[in-house]
Amino acid sequence: MAQQSRMMLGVALAVLALGPRTNRGAVATTAAVKRENSIYLQRRLAQRISVNLKTCTVPQAFATLADKARISIDVQQRVYQLLPLGDRTLISARFKAVSVRAAMKSMVRQLVLRIRRAGGRLVVMPSRSLRRSGRRATWAELNLLRAVHGLTVVHIEANWPADLAKQLHQPIPAVRLPIVSGALQAAAVAAVRRELPESAAQALNTYARALHCVWYVRHDRIFVSSAARWVRHQLHRPVFVHAANAPLQVVLADLSRATGLWLAPAAGLYLAVPTVNVRSDGGSAEQTLAAISGATGMTWRIEGQHLVIAPPRPLSSVGPQPGDPIMGMIRIPLADGIHLNLFVRKSQLSAAVRKRLGAKLQHDLDMLGTQLAPAAKSP
């Protein structure tokens, strides 16, 4: 009996000792699985494969490569929204006894994309320069971006990047540069020289960053302009949005894809404005944002290379004030049977309108008094 009690006590102590470690064990197991997946991916990327991708669509090309390499490749939807023909864009490639890593780099280089590792899989996403187009790139733009990313810059002159067209060996017009002082130009060129050798795309990043600018490709030209000017240019882009009681987060994501801008929501935005009604058939992104702002009270401002979308002011600061009653309502019909009701307060009216309304109110009160007088005299 004593031996059985000691055995039961041992079991109880074992359970008590193992109990508090359950969560840490799960975390350790998860970390071990991630580490194993990462190691597996590294080994597969180093393996050599032979594959012939003969004029197939981009989704088919990545699916074939993933099947041959026995890895997982996720292609972000934004990739197809920026390629010339979307997911019907064709690509041709032939790899013979090359590593999977080299094959992937070659494919994304053709399409001006980039790769990110996420655990045991690869994620394909647009490069920053392609994303700045804010729309489907033309073939000319894609070819120019490919040349910029593929050129290695070893030496530059004092007027760089004005002479970049000669280095690219392409018949493109001169690079459009911002008007800056000689000292700023010299400082920007010096910043690039410190990083050489590097690709022309990385050199343009360094140059633009030194001037607080951005660079982008438009048709067959390379532009370097201030961040605010580029943002305003993107806001002039036509957008097509049909949102009826749609989540604001979804609408802003659509506008972000259409403009190539990052629309950063401020704290509390989606709580204050959960859904919106807006329709744009080719209107500019700026007009669409202004329509949403007018209907919801949200505000937006340019900060660097992106927009910050802020929620409306607290109701306590914009709500009804003492002595400021609602004087009327304007009903505006929108698409799909939706109506927008705008309430007008006394403080929003001009002095002349308030005077006319006051005179009309006094006239109506006089008429009411005249109508009530006979009833008051009757027994």
Short mmCIF file of C-alpha atoms in Angstrom, two decimals:
data_model
loop_
_atom_site.label_atom_id
_atom_site.label_comp_id
_atom_site.label_asym_id
_atom_site.label_seq_id
_atom_site.Cartn_x
_atom_site.Cartn_y
_atom_site.Cartn_z
CA MET A 1 0.00 0.00 0.00
CA ALA A 2 2.85 2.38 0.85
CA GLN A 3 4.53 1.53 -2.44
CA GLN A 4 1.29 2.27 -4.33
CA SER A 5 1.00 5.62 -2.52
CA ARG A 6 4.57 6.52 -3.46
CA MET A 7 3.80 5.67 -7.10
CA MET A 8 0.65 7.83 -7.05
CA LEU A 9 2.62 10.67 -5.47
CA GLY A 10 5.28 10.34 -8.16
CA VAL A 11 2.65 10.56 -10.90
CA ALA A 12 1.07 13.62 -9.25
CA LEU A 13 4.44 15.35 -8.94
CA ALA A 14 5.20 14.59 -12.59
CA VAL A 15 1.89 16.12 -13.68
CA LEU A 16 2.49 19.19 -11.55
CA ALA A 17 5.99 19.58 -12.93
CA LEU A 18 4.88 19.26 -16.54
CA GLY A 19 1.78 21.43 -16.27
CA PRO A 20 3.34 24.92 -16.18
CA ARG A 21 5.66 24.06 -19.11
CA THR A 22 2.89 23.26 -21.58
CA ASN A 23 2.77 26.74 -23.20
CA ARG A 24 6.54 27.04 -23.42
CA GLY A 25 6.65 23.61 -24.99
CA ALA A 26 4.12 24.67 -27.64
CA VAL A 27 6.12 27.82 -28.38
CA ALA A 28 9.31 25.80 -28.62
CA THR A 29 7.59 23.33 -30.97
CA THR A 30 6.35 26.16 -33.19
CA ALA A 31 9.81 27.72 -33.30
CA ALA A 32 11.34 24.35 -34.15
CA VAL A 33 8.86 23.85 -37.00
CA LYS A 34 9.64 27.31 -38.39
CA ARG A 35 13.34 26.62 -38.16
CA GLU A 36 12.94 23.28 -39.94
CA ASN A 37 10.85 24.92 -42.69
CA SER A 38 13.48 27.62 -43.13
CA ILE A 39 16.27 25.04 -43.34
CA TYR A 40 14.26 23.01 -45.85
CA LEU A 41 13.70 26.13 -47.99
CA GLN A 42 17.40 27.00 -47.91
CA ARG A 43 18.29 23.49 -49.09
CA ARG A 44 15.71 23.53 -51.85
CA LEU A 45 16.90 26.95 -53.08
CA ALA A 46 20.42 25.56 -53.40
CA GLN A 47 19.25 22.55 -55.47
CA ARG A 48 19.84 22.62 -59.21
CA ILE A 49 16.94 22.23 -61.61
CA SER A 50 16.30 22.28 -65.36
CA VAL A 51 13.03 23.70 -66.62
CA ASN A 52 11.79 25.20 -69.89
CA LEU A 53 9.11 27.89 -69.47
CA LYS A 54 8.02 28.43 -73.05
CA THR A 55 5.68 31.42 -73.44
CA CYS A 56 3.46 30.86 -70.45
CA THR A 57 1.58 33.25 -68.19
CA VAL A 58 3.25 34.57 -65.07
CA PRO A 59 1.02 32.51 -62.70
CA GLN A 60 1.80 29.36 -64.70
CA ALA A 61 5.54 30.14 -64.65
CA PHE A 62 5.71 30.50 -60.87
CA ALA A 63 3.47 27.43 -60.35
CA THR A 64 5.73 25.33 -62.60
CA LEU A 65 8.86 26.53 -60.84
CA ALA A 66 7.33 25.83 -57.42
CA ASP A 67 6.36 22.31 -58.52
CA LYS A 68 9.81 21.56 -59.95
CA ALA A 69 11.61 22.94 -56.88
CA ARG A 70 9.10 21.46 -54.40
CA ILE A 71 8.66 24.77 -52.58
CA SER A 72 5.77 27.12 -51.86
CA ILE A 73 5.66 30.38 -53.85
CA ASP A 74 2.98 32.98 -53.06
CA VAL A 75 2.48 35.77 -55.62
CA GLN A 76 0.82 38.89 -54.21
CA GLN A 77 -2.26 40.10 -56.08
CA ARG A 78 -0.62 43.52 -56.42
CA VAL A 79 1.87 41.97 -58.86
CA TYR A 80 -0.85 41.29 -61.43
CA GLN A 81 -2.38 44.72 -60.91
CA LEU A 82 0.88 46.35 -62.06
CA LEU A 83 2.06 44.10 -64.91
CA PRO A 84 1.16 45.21 -68.47
CA LEU A 85 -1.40 42.43 -69.10
CA GLY A 86 -2.14 41.50 -65.50
CA ASP A 87 -2.20 37.76 -64.85
CA ARG A 88 -2.19 37.19 -68.64
CA THR A 89 1.30 38.69 -68.99
CA LEU A 90 3.52 36.17 -70.78
CA ILE A 91 7.05 35.18 -69.88
CA SER A 92 9.62 32.84 -71.43
CA ALA A 93 12.64 31.39 -69.64
CA ARG A 94 14.87 28.36 -69.91
CA PHE A 95 17.00 27.10 -67.03
CA LYS A 96 19.49 24.26 -67.32
CA ALA A 97 21.20 22.93 -64.21
CA VAL A 98 20.90 26.18 -62.28
CA SER A 99 20.01 26.66 -58.62
CA VAL A 100 16.41 27.40 -57.72
CA ARG A 101 17.62 30.66 -56.16
CA ALA A 102 19.22 31.75 -59.46
CA ALA A 103 16.10 30.80 -61.42
CA MET A 104 13.85 32.81 -59.10
CA LYS A 105 16.14 35.83 -59.27
CA SER A 106 16.15 35.66 -63.06
CA MET A 107 12.35 35.52 -63.26
CA VAL A 108 11.70 38.40 -60.88
CA ARG A 109 14.41 40.45 -62.60
CA GLN A 110 12.54 40.16 -65.90
CA LEU A 111 9.34 41.43 -64.31
CA VAL A 112 10.95 44.02 -61.98
CA LEU A 113 9.66 42.21 -58.89
CA ARG A 114 11.28 41.21 -55.61
CA ILE A 115 11.24 38.18 -53.32
CA ARG A 116 10.78 37.94 -49.59
CA ARG A 117 11.15 34.81 -47.49
CA ALA A 118 8.32 34.14 -45.06
CA GLY A 119 9.02 31.07 -42.96
CA GLY A 120 9.15 28.11 -45.31
CA ARG A 121 7.81 29.85 -48.41
CA LEU A 122 8.73 32.60 -50.88
CA VAL A 123 6.53 35.67 -51.39
CA VAL A 124 6.75 37.53 -54.72
CA MET A 125 5.83 41.23 -54.58
CA PRO A 126 6.28 44.34 -56.75
CA SER A 127 9.49 46.32 -56.50
CA ARG A 128 9.18 49.81 -55.08
CA SER A 129 9.93 51.41 -58.45
CA LEU A 130 7.19 49.36 -60.16
CA ARG A 131 4.74 50.13 -57.35
CA ARG A 132 5.21 53.87 -57.89
CA SER A 133 3.51 53.60 -61.28
CA GLY A 134 0.19 53.19 -59.47
CA ARG A 135 -1.31 51.37 -62.46
CA ARG A 136 -0.49 48.71 -65.01
CA ALA A 137 2.92 49.55 -66.40
CA THR A 138 3.38 49.84 -70.15
CA TRP A 139 5.89 47.59 -71.90
CA ALA A 140 8.13 50.62 -72.46
CA GLU A 141 8.08 51.42 -68.74
CA LEU A 142 8.75 47.80 -67.77
CA ASN A 143 11.69 47.59 -70.21
CA LEU A 144 13.14 50.86 -68.91
CA LEU A 145 12.77 49.73 -65.28
CA ARG A 146 14.43 46.42 -66.14
CA ALA A 147 17.35 48.28 -67.69
CA VAL A 148 17.69 50.59 -64.68
CA HIS A 149 17.67 47.66 -62.24
CA GLY A 150 20.07 45.65 -64.40
CA LEU A 151 22.72 48.35 -64.93
CA THR A 152 25.63 48.38 -62.48
CA VAL A 153 27.00 51.88 -61.90
CA VAL A 154 30.71 51.98 -61.12
CA HIS A 155 31.63 55.60 -61.79
CA ILE A 156 29.57 58.81 -62.14
CA GLU A 157 30.30 62.36 -63.20
CA ALA A 158 29.28 65.55 -61.42
CA ASN A 159 26.15 65.95 -63.56
CA TRP A 160 24.79 62.45 -62.82
CA PRO A 161 22.03 61.26 -63.30
CA ALA A 162 21.51 63.61 -66.25
CA ASP A 163 23.81 61.35 -68.31
CA LEU A 164 22.06 58.13 -67.22
CA ALA A 165 20.55 57.73 -70.69
CA LYS A 166 24.05 57.22 -72.15
CA GLN A 167 24.91 54.66 -69.49
CA LEU A 168 21.71 52.72 -70.21
CA HIS A 169 22.48 52.66 -73.95
CA GLN A 170 18.81 53.29 -74.65
CA PRO A 171 17.26 56.00 -76.85
CA ILE A 172 15.46 57.73 -73.97
CA PRO A 173 15.21 61.50 -73.45
CA ALA A 174 17.26 63.21 -70.75
CA VAL A 175 16.32 62.45 -67.17
CA ARG A 176 13.97 65.07 -65.72
CA LEU A 177 15.57 66.46 -62.56
CA PRO A 178 14.37 68.96 -59.93
CA ILE A 179 15.91 72.43 -59.83
CA VAL A 180 18.40 72.34 -56.97
CA SER A 181 21.43 74.38 -55.98
CA GLY A 182 24.92 73.33 -57.00
CA ALA A 183 25.76 72.48 -53.39
CA LEU A 184 22.79 70.11 -53.05
CA GLN A 185 23.59 68.46 -56.38
CA ALA A 186 27.22 67.94 -55.32
CA ALA A 187 26.12 66.50 -51.96
CA ALA A 188 23.70 64.08 -53.65
CA VAL A 189 26.34 62.90 -56.14
CA ALA A 190 28.83 62.45 -53.29
CA ALA A 191 26.27 60.32 -51.43
CA VAL A 192 25.92 58.08 -54.50
CA ARG A 193 29.70 57.76 -54.95
CA ARG A 194 30.06 56.48 -51.40
CA GLU A 195 27.75 53.56 -52.21
CA LEU A 196 29.27 52.55 -55.57
CA PRO A 197 29.32 50.08 -57.17
CA GLU A 198 25.57 49.44 -57.11
CA SER A 199 22.68 49.14 -59.53
CA ALA A 200 21.34 52.25 -61.23
CA ALA A 201 18.05 51.76 -59.36
CA GLN A 202 19.84 51.75 -55.99
CA ALA A 203 21.94 54.76 -57.08
CA LEU A 204 18.76 56.64 -58.00
CA ASN A 205 17.32 55.74 -54.58
CA THR A 206 20.41 57.18 -52.88
CA TYR A 207 20.38 60.30 -55.06
CA ALA A 208 16.67 60.98 -54.56
CA ARG A 209 16.88 60.32 -50.81
CA ALA A 210 19.71 62.87 -50.48
CA LEU A 211 17.47 65.49 -52.12
CA HIS A 212 14.31 64.39 -50.22
CA CYS A 213 12.83 63.40 -53.57
CA VAL A 214 11.53 60.27 -55.28
CA TRP A 215 12.25 58.84 -58.72
CA TYR A 216 9.82 57.08 -61.01
CA VAL A 217 9.35 56.09 -64.64
CA ARG A 218 6.64 57.57 -66.82
CA HIS A 219 6.36 56.28 -70.39
CA ASP A 220 9.96 56.49 -71.69
CA ARG A 221 11.31 59.00 -69.17
CA ILE A 222 12.88 58.89 -65.73
CA PHE A 223 11.67 61.61 -63.37
CA VAL A 224 13.20 62.80 -60.11
CA SER A 225 10.85 65.15 -58.26
CA SER A 226 9.93 66.25 -54.76
CA ALA A 227 7.89 63.77 -52.77
CA ALA A 228 4.97 66.22 -52.37
CA ARG A 229 4.87 66.88 -56.12
CA TRP A 230 4.88 63.17 -56.89
CA VAL A 231 2.07 62.56 -54.39
CA ARG A 232 -0.03 65.36 -55.92
CA HIS A 233 0.65 63.92 -59.38
CA GLN A 234 -0.58 60.50 -58.23
CA LEU A 235 -3.70 62.05 -56.68
CA HIS A 236 -4.69 63.33 -60.14
CA ARG A 237 -4.97 59.78 -61.41
CA PRO A 238 -8.47 58.66 -62.50
CA VAL A 239 -10.04 56.01 -60.29
CA PHE A 240 -13.09 53.81 -60.62
CA VAL A 241 -14.81 53.07 -57.31
CA HIS A 242 -18.37 51.84 -56.78
CA ALA A 243 -18.80 51.51 -53.02
CA ALA A 244 -22.24 51.24 -51.42
CA ASN A 245 -22.00 50.88 -47.64
CA ALA A 246 -18.53 49.37 -48.15
CA PRO A 247 -15.84 49.19 -45.44
CA LEU A 248 -13.62 52.27 -45.54
CA GLN A 249 -10.56 50.02 -45.20
CA VAL A 250 -11.46 48.29 -48.49
CA VAL A 251 -12.10 51.59 -50.30
CA LEU A 252 -8.75 53.03 -49.15
CA ALA A 253 -6.99 49.84 -50.26
CA ASP A 254 -8.54 50.26 -53.73
CA LEU A 255 -7.40 53.89 -53.87
CA SER A 256 -3.92 52.87 -52.74
CA ARG A 257 -3.65 50.34 -55.57
CA ALA A 258 -4.96 52.86 -58.10
CA THR A 259 -2.50 55.58 -57.12
CA GLY A 260 0.57 53.69 -55.94
CA LEU A 261 0.41 55.68 -52.70
CA TRP A 262 0.43 54.36 -49.18
CA LEU A 263 -2.71 55.62 -47.43
CA ALA A 264 -1.81 55.36 -43.76
CA PRO A 265 -4.84 55.27 -41.42
CA ALA A 266 -4.52 57.23 -38.19
CA ALA A 267 -5.59 55.67 -34.91
CA GLY A 268 -9.35 55.26 -34.58
CA LEU A 269 -10.14 55.91 -38.26
CA TYR A 270 -11.98 52.67 -39.04
CA LEU A 271 -13.82 52.83 -35.71
CA ALA A 272 -15.05 56.37 -36.39
CA VAL A 273 -15.81 55.75 -40.08
CA PRO A 274 -16.52 52.02 -40.58
CA THR A 275 -18.35 52.23 -43.94
CA VAL A 276 -18.74 54.75 -46.76
CA ASN A 277 -20.82 55.36 -49.88
CA VAL A 278 -18.89 56.76 -52.82
CA ARG A 279 -18.89 56.39 -56.59
CA SER A 280 -16.20 57.50 -59.01
CA ASP A 281 -16.28 56.79 -62.75
CA GLY A 282 -12.94 58.20 -63.81
CA GLY A 283 -12.79 61.07 -61.34
CA SER A 284 -9.44 61.80 -59.75
CA ALA A 285 -8.32 60.13 -56.55
CA GLU A 286 -8.23 63.57 -54.93
CA GLN A 287 -11.88 64.21 -55.84
CA THR A 288 -12.84 60.80 -54.46
CA LEU A 289 -11.07 61.47 -51.18
CA ALA A 290 -12.72 64.90 -51.00
CA ALA A 291 -16.16 63.32 -51.48
CA ILE A 292 -15.52 60.82 -48.68
CA SER A 293 -14.14 63.58 -46.49
CA GLY A 294 -17.20 65.77 -47.07
CA ALA A 295 -19.60 62.95 -46.20
CA THR A 296 -17.76 61.56 -43.16
CA GLY A 297 -15.63 64.41 -41.80
CA MET A 298 -12.37 62.46 -42.15
CA THR A 299 -9.30 64.48 -43.11
CA TRP A 300 -6.13 63.67 -45.03
CA ARG A 301 -2.72 65.28 -45.40
CA ILE A 302 0.52 64.64 -47.28
CA GLU A 303 3.43 63.39 -45.19
CA GLY A 304 6.57 62.47 -47.11
CA GLN A 305 5.67 59.93 -49.79
CA HIS A 306 2.29 58.92 -48.38
CA LEU A 307 -1.06 60.21 -47.14
CA VAL A 308 -2.23 60.13 -43.55
CA ILE A 309 -6.00 59.62 -43.25
CA ALA A 310 -7.34 60.91 -39.93
CA PRO A 311 -10.77 60.36 -38.35
CA PRO A 312 -13.21 63.26 -37.97
CA ARG A 313 -12.96 65.51 -34.95
CA PRO A 314 -14.65 64.27 -31.77
CA LEU A 315 -18.39 64.79 -31.72
CA SER A 316 -18.05 67.02 -28.67
CA SER A 317 -16.21 69.62 -30.76
CA VAL A 318 -18.44 69.50 -33.85
CA GLY A 319 -21.80 68.62 -32.37
CA PRO A 320 -24.72 70.98 -31.77
CA GLN A 321 -23.91 74.07 -29.75
CA PRO A 322 -26.37 76.02 -27.56
CA GLY A 323 -28.28 78.55 -29.64
CA ASP A 324 -27.25 76.92 -32.95
CA PRO A 325 -30.32 74.95 -34.09
CA ILE A 326 -30.76 73.05 -37.36
CA MET A 327 -32.45 75.36 -39.87
CA GLY A 328 -32.98 72.95 -42.75
CA MET A 329 -31.91 69.82 -44.62
CA ILE A 330 -30.58 69.28 -48.15
CA ARG A 331 -31.27 65.83 -49.61
CA ILE A 332 -28.78 64.77 -52.33
CA PRO A 333 -29.58 61.66 -54.42
CA LEU A 334 -26.60 59.36 -55.01
CA ALA A 335 -26.16 56.15 -57.00
CA ASP A 336 -28.15 52.96 -56.34
CA GLY A 337 -30.98 54.76 -54.56
CA ILE A 338 -28.73 56.16 -51.83
CA HIS A 339 -29.41 59.67 -50.49
CA LEU A 340 -27.08 61.95 -48.60
CA ASN A 341 -28.75 64.20 -46.01
CA LEU A 342 -26.89 67.43 -45.20
CA PHE A 343 -28.20 69.34 -42.15
CA VAL A 344 -27.65 73.10 -42.11
CA ARG A 345 -27.25 74.93 -38.79
CA LYS A 346 -27.91 78.57 -38.07
CA SER A 347 -24.19 79.35 -37.68
CA GLN A 348 -23.55 78.07 -41.22
CA LEU A 349 -25.90 80.61 -42.81
CA SER A 350 -24.85 84.05 -43.97
CA ALA A 351 -26.15 87.15 -42.18
CA ALA A 352 -28.41 88.03 -45.12
CA VAL A 353 -30.01 84.57 -45.17
CA ARG A 354 -30.54 84.65 -41.40
CA LYS A 355 -32.19 88.06 -41.73
CA ARG A 356 -34.56 86.80 -44.44
CA LEU A 357 -35.40 83.69 -42.44
CA GLY A 358 -36.02 85.82 -39.37
CA ALA A 359 -38.37 88.12 -41.32
CA LYS A 360 -40.23 85.09 -42.74
CA LEU A 361 -40.52 83.54 -39.28
CA GLN A 362 -41.91 86.78 -37.86
CA HIS A 363 -44.41 87.00 -40.73
CA ASP A 364 -45.55 83.41 -40.10
CA LEU A 365 -45.94 84.13 -36.37
CA ASP A 366 -48.02 87.24 -37.16
CA MET A 367 -50.27 85.17 -39.45
CA LEU A 368 -50.63 82.53 -36.75
CA GLY A 369 -51.57 85.21 -34.22
CA THR A 370 -54.21 86.58 -36.59
CA GLN A 371 -55.71 83.11 -37.02
CA LEU A 372 -55.78 82.46 -33.27
CA ALA A 373 -57.32 85.84 -32.32
CA PRO A 374 -60.99 84.94 -33.22
CA ALA A 375 -60.74 81.68 -31.32
CA ALA A 376 -59.46 83.49 -28.23
CA LYS A 377 -62.43 85.98 -28.27
CA SER A 378 -65.15 83.30 -28.59
CA PRO A 379 -66.90 82.24 -25.28
#
